[in-house]
PDB file of C-alpha atoms in Angstrom:
ATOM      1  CA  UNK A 223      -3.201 -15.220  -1.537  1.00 82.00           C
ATOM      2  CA  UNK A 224      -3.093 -12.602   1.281  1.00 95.00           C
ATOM      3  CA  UNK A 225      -2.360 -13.217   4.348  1.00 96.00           C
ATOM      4  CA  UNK A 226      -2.440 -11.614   8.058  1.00 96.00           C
ATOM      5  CA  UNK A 227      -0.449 -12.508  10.589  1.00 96.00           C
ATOM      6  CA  UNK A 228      -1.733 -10.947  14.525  1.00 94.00           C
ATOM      7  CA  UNK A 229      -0.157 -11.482  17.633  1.00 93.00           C
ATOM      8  CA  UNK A 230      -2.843 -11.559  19.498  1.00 94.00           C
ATOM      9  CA  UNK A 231      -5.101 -14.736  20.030  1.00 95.00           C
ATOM     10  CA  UNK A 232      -7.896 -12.498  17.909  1.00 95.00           C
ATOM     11  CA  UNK A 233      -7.379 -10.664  15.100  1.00 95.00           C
ATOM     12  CA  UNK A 234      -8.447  -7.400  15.159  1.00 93.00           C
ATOM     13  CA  UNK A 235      -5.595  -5.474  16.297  1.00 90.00           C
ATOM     14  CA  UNK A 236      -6.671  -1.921  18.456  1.00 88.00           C
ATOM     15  CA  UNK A 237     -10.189  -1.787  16.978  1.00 92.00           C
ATOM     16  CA  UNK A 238     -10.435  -5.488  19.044  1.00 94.00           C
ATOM     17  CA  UNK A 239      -8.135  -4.821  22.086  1.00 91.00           C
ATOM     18  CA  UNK A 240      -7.967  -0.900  22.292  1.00 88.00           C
ATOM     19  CA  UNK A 241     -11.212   0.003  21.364  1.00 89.00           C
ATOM     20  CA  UNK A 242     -14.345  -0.130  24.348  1.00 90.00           C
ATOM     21  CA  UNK A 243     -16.967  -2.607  23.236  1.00 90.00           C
ATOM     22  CA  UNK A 244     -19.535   0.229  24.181  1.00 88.00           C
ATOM     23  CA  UNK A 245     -18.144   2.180  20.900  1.00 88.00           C
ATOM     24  CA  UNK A 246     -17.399  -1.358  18.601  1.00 91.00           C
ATOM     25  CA  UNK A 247     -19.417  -4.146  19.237  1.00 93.00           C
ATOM     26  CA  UNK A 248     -17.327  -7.391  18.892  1.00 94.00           C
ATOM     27  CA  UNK A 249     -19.732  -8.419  16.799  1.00 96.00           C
ATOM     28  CA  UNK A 250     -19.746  -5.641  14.576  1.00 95.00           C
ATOM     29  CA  UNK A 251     -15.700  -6.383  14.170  1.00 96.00           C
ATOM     30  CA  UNK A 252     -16.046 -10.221  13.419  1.00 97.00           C
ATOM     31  CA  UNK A 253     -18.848  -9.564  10.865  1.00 97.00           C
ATOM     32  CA  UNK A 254     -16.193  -7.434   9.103  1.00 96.00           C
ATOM     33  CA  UNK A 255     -13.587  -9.714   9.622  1.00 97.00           C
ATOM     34  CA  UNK A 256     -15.732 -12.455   8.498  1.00 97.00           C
ATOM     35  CA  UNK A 257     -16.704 -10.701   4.877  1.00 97.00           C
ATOM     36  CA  UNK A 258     -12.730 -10.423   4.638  1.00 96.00           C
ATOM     37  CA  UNK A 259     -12.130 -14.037   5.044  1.00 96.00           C
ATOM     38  CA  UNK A 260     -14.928 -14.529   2.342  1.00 96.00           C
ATOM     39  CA  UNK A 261     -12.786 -12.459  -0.088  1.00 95.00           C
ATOM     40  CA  UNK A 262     -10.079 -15.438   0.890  1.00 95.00           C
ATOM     41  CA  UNK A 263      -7.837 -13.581   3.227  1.00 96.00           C
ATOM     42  CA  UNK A 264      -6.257 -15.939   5.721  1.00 97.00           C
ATOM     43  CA  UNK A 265      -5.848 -14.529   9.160  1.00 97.00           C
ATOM     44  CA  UNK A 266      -2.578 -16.296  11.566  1.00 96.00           C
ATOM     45  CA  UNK A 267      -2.919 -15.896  15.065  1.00 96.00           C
ATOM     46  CA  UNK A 268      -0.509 -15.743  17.704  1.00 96.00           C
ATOM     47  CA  UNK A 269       2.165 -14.697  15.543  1.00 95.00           C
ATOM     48  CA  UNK A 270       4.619 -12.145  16.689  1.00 91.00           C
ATOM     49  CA  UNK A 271       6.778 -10.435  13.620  1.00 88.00           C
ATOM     50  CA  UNK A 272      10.239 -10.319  15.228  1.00 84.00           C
ATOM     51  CA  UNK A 273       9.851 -13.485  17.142  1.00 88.00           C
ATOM     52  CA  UNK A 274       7.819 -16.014  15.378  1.00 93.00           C
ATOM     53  CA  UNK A 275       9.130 -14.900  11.809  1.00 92.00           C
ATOM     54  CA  UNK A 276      11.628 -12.081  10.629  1.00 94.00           C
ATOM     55  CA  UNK A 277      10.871  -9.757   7.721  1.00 95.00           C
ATOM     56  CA  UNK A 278      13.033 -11.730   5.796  1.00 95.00           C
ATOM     57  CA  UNK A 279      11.257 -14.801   6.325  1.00 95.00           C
ATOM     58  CA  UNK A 280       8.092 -12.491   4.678  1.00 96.00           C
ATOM     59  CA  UNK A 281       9.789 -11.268   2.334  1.00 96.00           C
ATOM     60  CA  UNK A 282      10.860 -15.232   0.877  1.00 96.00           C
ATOM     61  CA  UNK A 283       7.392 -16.281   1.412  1.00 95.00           C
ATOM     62  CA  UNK A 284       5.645 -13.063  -0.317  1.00 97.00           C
ATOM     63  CA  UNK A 285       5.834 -10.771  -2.911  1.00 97.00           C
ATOM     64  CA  UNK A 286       5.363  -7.910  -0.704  1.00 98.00           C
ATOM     65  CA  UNK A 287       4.374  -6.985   2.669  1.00 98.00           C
ATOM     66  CA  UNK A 288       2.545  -4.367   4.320  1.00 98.00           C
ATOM     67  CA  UNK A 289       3.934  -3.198   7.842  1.00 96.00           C
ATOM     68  CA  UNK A 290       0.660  -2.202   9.973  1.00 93.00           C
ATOM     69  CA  UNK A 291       2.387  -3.154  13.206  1.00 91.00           C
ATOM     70  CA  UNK A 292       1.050  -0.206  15.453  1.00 90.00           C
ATOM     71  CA  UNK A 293       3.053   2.667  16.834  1.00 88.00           C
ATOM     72  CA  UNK A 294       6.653   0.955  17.148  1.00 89.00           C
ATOM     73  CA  UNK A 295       9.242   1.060  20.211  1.00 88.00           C
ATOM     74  CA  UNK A 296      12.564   3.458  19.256  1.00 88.00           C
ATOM     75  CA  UNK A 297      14.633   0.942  17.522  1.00 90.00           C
ATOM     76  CA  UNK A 298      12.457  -1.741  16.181  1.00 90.00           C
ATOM     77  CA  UNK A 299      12.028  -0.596  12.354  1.00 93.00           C
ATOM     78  CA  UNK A 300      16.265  -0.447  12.362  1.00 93.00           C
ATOM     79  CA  UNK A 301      16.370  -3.573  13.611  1.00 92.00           C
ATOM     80  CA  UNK A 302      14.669  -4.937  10.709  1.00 92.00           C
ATOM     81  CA  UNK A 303      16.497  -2.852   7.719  1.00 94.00           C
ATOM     82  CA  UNK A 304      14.173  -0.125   7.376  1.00 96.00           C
ATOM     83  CA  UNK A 305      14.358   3.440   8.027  1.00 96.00           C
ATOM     84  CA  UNK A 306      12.477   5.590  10.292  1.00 95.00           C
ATOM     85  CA  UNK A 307      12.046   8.680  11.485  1.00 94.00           C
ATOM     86  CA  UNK A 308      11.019   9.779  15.415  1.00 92.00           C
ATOM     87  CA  UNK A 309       7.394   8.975  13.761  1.00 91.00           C
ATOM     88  CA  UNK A 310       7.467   6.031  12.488  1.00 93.00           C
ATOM     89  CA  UNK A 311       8.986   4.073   9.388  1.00 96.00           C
ATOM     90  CA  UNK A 312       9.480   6.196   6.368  1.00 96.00           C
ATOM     91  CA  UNK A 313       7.609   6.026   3.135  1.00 97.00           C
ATOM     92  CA  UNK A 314       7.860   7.398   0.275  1.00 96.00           C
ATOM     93  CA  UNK A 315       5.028   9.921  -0.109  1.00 89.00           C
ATOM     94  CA  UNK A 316       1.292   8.676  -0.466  1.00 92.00           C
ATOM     95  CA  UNK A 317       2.849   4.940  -2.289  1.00 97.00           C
ATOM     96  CA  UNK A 318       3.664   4.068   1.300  1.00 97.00           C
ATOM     97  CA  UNK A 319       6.806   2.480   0.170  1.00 98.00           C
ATOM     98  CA  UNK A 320       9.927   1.526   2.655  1.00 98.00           C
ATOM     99  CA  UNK A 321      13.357   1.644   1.542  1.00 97.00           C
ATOM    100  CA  UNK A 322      12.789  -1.903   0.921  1.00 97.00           C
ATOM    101  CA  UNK A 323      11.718  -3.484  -2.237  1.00 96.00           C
ATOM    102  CA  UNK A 324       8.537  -4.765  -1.792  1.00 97.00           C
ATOM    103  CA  UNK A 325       8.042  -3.801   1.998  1.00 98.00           C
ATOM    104  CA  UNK A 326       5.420  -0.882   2.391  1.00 98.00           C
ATOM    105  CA  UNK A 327       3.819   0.147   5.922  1.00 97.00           C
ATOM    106  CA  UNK A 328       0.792   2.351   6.731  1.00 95.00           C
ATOM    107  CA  UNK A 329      -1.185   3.223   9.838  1.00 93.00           C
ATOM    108  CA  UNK A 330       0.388   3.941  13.465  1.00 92.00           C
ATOM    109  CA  UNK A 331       3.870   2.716  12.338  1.00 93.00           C
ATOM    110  CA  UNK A 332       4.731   4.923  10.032  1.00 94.00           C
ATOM    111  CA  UNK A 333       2.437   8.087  11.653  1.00 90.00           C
ATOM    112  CA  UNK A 334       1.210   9.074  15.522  1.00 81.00           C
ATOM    113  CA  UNK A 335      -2.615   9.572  14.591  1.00 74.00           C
ATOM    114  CA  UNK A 336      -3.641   6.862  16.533  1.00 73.00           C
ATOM    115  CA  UNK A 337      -7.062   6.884  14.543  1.00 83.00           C
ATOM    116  CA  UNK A 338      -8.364   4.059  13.531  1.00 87.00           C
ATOM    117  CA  UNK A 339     -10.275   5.415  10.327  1.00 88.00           C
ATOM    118  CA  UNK A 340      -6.362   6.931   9.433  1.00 90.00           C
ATOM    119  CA  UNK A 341      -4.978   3.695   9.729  1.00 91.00           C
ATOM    120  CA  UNK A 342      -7.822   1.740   7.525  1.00 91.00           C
ATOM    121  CA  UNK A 343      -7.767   4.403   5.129  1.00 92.00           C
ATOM    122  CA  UNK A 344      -3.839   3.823   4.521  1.00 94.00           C
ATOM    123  CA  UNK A 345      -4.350   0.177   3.894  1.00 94.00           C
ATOM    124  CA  UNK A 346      -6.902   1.509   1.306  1.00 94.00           C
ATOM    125  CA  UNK A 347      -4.220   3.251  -0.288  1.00 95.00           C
ATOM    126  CA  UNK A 348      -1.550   0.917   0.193  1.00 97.00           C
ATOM    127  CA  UNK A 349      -3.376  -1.345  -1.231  1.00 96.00           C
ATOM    128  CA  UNK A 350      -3.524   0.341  -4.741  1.00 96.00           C
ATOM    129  CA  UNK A 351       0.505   0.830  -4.763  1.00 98.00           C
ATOM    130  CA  UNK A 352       1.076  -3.127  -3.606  1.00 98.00           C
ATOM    131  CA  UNK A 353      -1.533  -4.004  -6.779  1.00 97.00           C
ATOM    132  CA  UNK A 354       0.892  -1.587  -8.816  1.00 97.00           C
ATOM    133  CA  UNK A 355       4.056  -2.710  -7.514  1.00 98.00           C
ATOM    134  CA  UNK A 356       2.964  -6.807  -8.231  1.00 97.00           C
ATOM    135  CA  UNK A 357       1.471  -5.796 -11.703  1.00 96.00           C
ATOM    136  CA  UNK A 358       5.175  -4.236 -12.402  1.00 96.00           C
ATOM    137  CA  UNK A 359       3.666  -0.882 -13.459  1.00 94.00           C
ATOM    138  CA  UNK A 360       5.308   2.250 -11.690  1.00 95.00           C
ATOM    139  CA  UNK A 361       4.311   2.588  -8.476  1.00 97.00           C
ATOM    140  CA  UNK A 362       2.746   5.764  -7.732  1.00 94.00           C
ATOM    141  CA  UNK A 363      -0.109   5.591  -5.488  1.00 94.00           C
ATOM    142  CA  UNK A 364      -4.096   6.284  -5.629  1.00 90.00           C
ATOM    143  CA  UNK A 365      -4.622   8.747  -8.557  1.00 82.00           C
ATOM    144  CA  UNK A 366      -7.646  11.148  -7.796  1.00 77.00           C
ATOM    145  CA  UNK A 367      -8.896  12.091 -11.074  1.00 74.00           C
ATOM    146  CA  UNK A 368     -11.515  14.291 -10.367  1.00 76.00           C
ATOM    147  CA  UNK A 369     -11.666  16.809  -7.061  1.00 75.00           C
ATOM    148  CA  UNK A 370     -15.996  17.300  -6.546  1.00 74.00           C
ATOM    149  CA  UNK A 371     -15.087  19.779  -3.808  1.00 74.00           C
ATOM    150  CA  UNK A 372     -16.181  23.097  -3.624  1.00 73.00           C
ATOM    151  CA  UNK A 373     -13.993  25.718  -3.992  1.00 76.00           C
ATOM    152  CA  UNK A 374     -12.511  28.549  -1.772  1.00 80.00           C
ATOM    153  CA  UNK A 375     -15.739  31.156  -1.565  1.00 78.00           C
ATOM    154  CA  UNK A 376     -14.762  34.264  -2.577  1.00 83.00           C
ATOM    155  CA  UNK A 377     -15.927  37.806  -0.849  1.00 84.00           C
ATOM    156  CA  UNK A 378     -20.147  37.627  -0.564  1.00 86.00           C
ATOM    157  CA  UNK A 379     -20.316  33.890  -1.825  1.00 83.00           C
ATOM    158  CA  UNK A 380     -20.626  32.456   1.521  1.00 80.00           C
ATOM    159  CA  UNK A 381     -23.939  34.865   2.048  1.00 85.00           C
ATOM    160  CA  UNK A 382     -24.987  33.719  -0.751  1.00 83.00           C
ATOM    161  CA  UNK A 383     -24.403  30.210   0.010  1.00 76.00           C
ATOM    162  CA  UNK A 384     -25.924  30.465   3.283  1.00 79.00           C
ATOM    163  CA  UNK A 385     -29.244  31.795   2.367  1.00 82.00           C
ATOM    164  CA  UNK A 386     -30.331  28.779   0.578  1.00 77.00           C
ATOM    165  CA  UNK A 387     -29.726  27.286   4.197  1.00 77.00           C
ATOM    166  CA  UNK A 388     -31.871  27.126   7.055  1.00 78.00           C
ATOM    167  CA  UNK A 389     -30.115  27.774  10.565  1.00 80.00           C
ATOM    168  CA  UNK A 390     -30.299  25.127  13.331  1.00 81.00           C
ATOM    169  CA  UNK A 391     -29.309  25.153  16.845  1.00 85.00           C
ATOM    170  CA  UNK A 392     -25.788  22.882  17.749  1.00 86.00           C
ATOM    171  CA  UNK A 393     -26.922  19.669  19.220  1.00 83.00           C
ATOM    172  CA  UNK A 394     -24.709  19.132  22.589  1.00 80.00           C
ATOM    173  CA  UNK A 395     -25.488  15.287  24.467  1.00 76.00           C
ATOM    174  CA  UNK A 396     -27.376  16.330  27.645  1.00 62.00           C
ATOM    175  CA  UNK A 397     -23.770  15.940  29.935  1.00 53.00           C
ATOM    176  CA  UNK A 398     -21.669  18.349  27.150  1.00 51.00           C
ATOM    177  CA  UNK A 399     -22.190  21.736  27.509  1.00 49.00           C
ATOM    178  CA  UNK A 400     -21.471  24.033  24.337  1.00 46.00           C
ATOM    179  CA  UNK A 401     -18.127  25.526  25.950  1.00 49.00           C
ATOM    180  CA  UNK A 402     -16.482  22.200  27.071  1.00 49.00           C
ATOM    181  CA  UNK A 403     -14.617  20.573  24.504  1.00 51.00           C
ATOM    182  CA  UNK A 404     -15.440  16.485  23.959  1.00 48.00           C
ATOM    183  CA  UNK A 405     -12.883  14.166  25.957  1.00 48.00           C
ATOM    184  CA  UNK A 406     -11.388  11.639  24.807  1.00 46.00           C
ATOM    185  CA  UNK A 407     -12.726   8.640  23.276  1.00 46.00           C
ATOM    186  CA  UNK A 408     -13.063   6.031  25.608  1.00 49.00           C
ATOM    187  CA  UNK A 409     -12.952   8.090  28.381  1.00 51.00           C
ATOM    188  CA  UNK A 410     -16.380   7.553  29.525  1.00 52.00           C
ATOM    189  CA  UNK A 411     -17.222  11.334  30.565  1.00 56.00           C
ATOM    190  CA  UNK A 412     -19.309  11.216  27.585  1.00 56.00           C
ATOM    191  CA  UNK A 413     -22.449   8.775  26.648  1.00 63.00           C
ATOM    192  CA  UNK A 414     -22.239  10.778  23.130  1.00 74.00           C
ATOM    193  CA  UNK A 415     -26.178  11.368  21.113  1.00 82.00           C
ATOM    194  CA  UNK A 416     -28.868   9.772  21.259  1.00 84.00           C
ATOM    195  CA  UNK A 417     -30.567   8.526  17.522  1.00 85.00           C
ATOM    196  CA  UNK A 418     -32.558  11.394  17.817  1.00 87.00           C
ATOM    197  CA  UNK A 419     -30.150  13.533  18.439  1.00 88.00           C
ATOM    198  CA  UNK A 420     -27.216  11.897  16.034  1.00 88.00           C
ATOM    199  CA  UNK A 421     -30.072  12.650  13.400  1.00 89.00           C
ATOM    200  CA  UNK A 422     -30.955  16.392  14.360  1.00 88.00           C
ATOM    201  CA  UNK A 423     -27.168  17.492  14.217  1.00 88.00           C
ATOM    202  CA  UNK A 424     -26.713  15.459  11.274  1.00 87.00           C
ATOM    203  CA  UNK A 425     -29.279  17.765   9.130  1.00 85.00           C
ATOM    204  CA  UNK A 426     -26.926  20.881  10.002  1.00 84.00           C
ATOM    205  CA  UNK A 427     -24.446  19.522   7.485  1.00 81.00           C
ATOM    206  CA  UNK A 428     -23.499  22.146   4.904  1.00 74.00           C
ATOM    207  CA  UNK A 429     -22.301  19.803   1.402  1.00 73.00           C
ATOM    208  CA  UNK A 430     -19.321  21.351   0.286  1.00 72.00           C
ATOM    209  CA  UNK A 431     -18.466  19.164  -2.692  1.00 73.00           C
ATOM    210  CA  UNK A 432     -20.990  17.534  -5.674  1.00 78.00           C
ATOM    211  CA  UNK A 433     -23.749  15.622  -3.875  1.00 75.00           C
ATOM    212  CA  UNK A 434     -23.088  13.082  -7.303  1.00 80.00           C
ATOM    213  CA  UNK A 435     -19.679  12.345  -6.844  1.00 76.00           C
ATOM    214  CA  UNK A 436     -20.671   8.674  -7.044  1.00 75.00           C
ATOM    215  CA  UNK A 437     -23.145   9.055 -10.209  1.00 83.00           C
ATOM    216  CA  UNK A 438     -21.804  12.175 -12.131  1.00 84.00           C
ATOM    217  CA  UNK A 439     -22.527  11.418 -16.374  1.00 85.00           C
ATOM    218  CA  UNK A 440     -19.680  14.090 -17.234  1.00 83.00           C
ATOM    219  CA  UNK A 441     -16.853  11.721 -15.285  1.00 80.00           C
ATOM    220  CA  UNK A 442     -18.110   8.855 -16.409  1.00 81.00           C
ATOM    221  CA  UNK A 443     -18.224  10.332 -20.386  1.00 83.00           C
ATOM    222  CA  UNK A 444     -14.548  11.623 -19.691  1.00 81.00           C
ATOM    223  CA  UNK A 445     -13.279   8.125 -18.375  1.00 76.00           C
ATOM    224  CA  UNK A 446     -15.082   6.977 -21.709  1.00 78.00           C
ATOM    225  CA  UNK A 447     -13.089   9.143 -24.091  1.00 66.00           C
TER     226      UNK A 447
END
């Protein structure tokens, strides 16, 4: 059983409370909270770690626990026995492991990204060292065992890979001119594209790794054998 506890009356976290509902429909979040619930995930409100239970009192209750706090106040990872570093908790490497048995962390605590698609990606990965660390095999992280990307073009390959492509003018939203940099999210100096022009700039992409990552017969023969 998994559980997440939230402080807030919602959970969510910054994708619910930091995030403008222009750029993530609540909706959007509670269908995705929903589908995690359906995987049996309970969710405990109104629950502040530090106040309303210790780390200790998580570590009795569970065989390990995942730290994805936010970006943490100078002191506050001492104060509960693990070590950090002026970014954030330390972990070892990409198992996301504390100097704690059993306690990893990920996201804003341990790093000062601030992105939310960093912060979900390290509870991906998290994710496969916790299932590691509870199966009692050596923890190690997410194992990539095949790299589709393309590698470093060498003197007249990009030519040669840029004749099979044909050019395109950059797509800029109407208020963005091609010399400004874009602000900030949430800043609201920028409405961003339109659908029609979301899809235009899209088609500019240049696929630099195996457009059968997902499907390739050779991987699947060599995971086989």
């Amino acid at each position: 059983c998994c559980t997440v506890f939230d402080a807030r009356k919602q959970p969510g976290g910054m994708l619910r409370y930091g995030v403008p509902k222009k750029q993530l429909p609540t909706e959007v979040l509670d269908k995705e909270i929903a589908l995690i619930e359906k995987l049996g995930v309970k969710f405990q409100v109104k629950t502040q770690i530090g106040t309303d239970l210790s780390l200790e009192d998580l570590r009795r209750d569970f065989d390990a626990v995942f730290v994805a706090v936010g970006q943490l106040k100078p002191g506050d990872a001492e104060s509960m026995g693990i070590e950090a570093n002026p970014n954030g908790i330390t972990v070892k490497g990409k198992t996301y492991q504390t100097n704690l048995q059993g306690v990893f962390a990920g996201g804003d605590a341990v790093h000062k990204r601030r992105l939310a698609i960093r912060a979900v990606a390290d509870g991906k990965e998290a994710a496969v060292s916790i299932s590691q660390y509870l199966s009692g095999c050596s923890v190690t992280g997410p194992v990539k065992e095949f790299n589709t990307h393309i590698g470093k073009l060498r003197d007249g390959e990009i030519e040669n890979f840029l004749a099979c492509a044909d050019k395109a003018e950059r797509t800029s939203p109407a208020n963005l001119g091609l010399d400004q940099n874009p602000p900030l999210a949430g800043s609201g100096k920028n409405g961003g594209f339109t659908d029609r022009q979301a899809r235009k700039e899209a088609t500019r992409c240049l696929h630099c790794d195996c457009r059968k990552a997902d499907t390739c017969k050779l991987k699947q023969y060599a995971r086989d054998g």
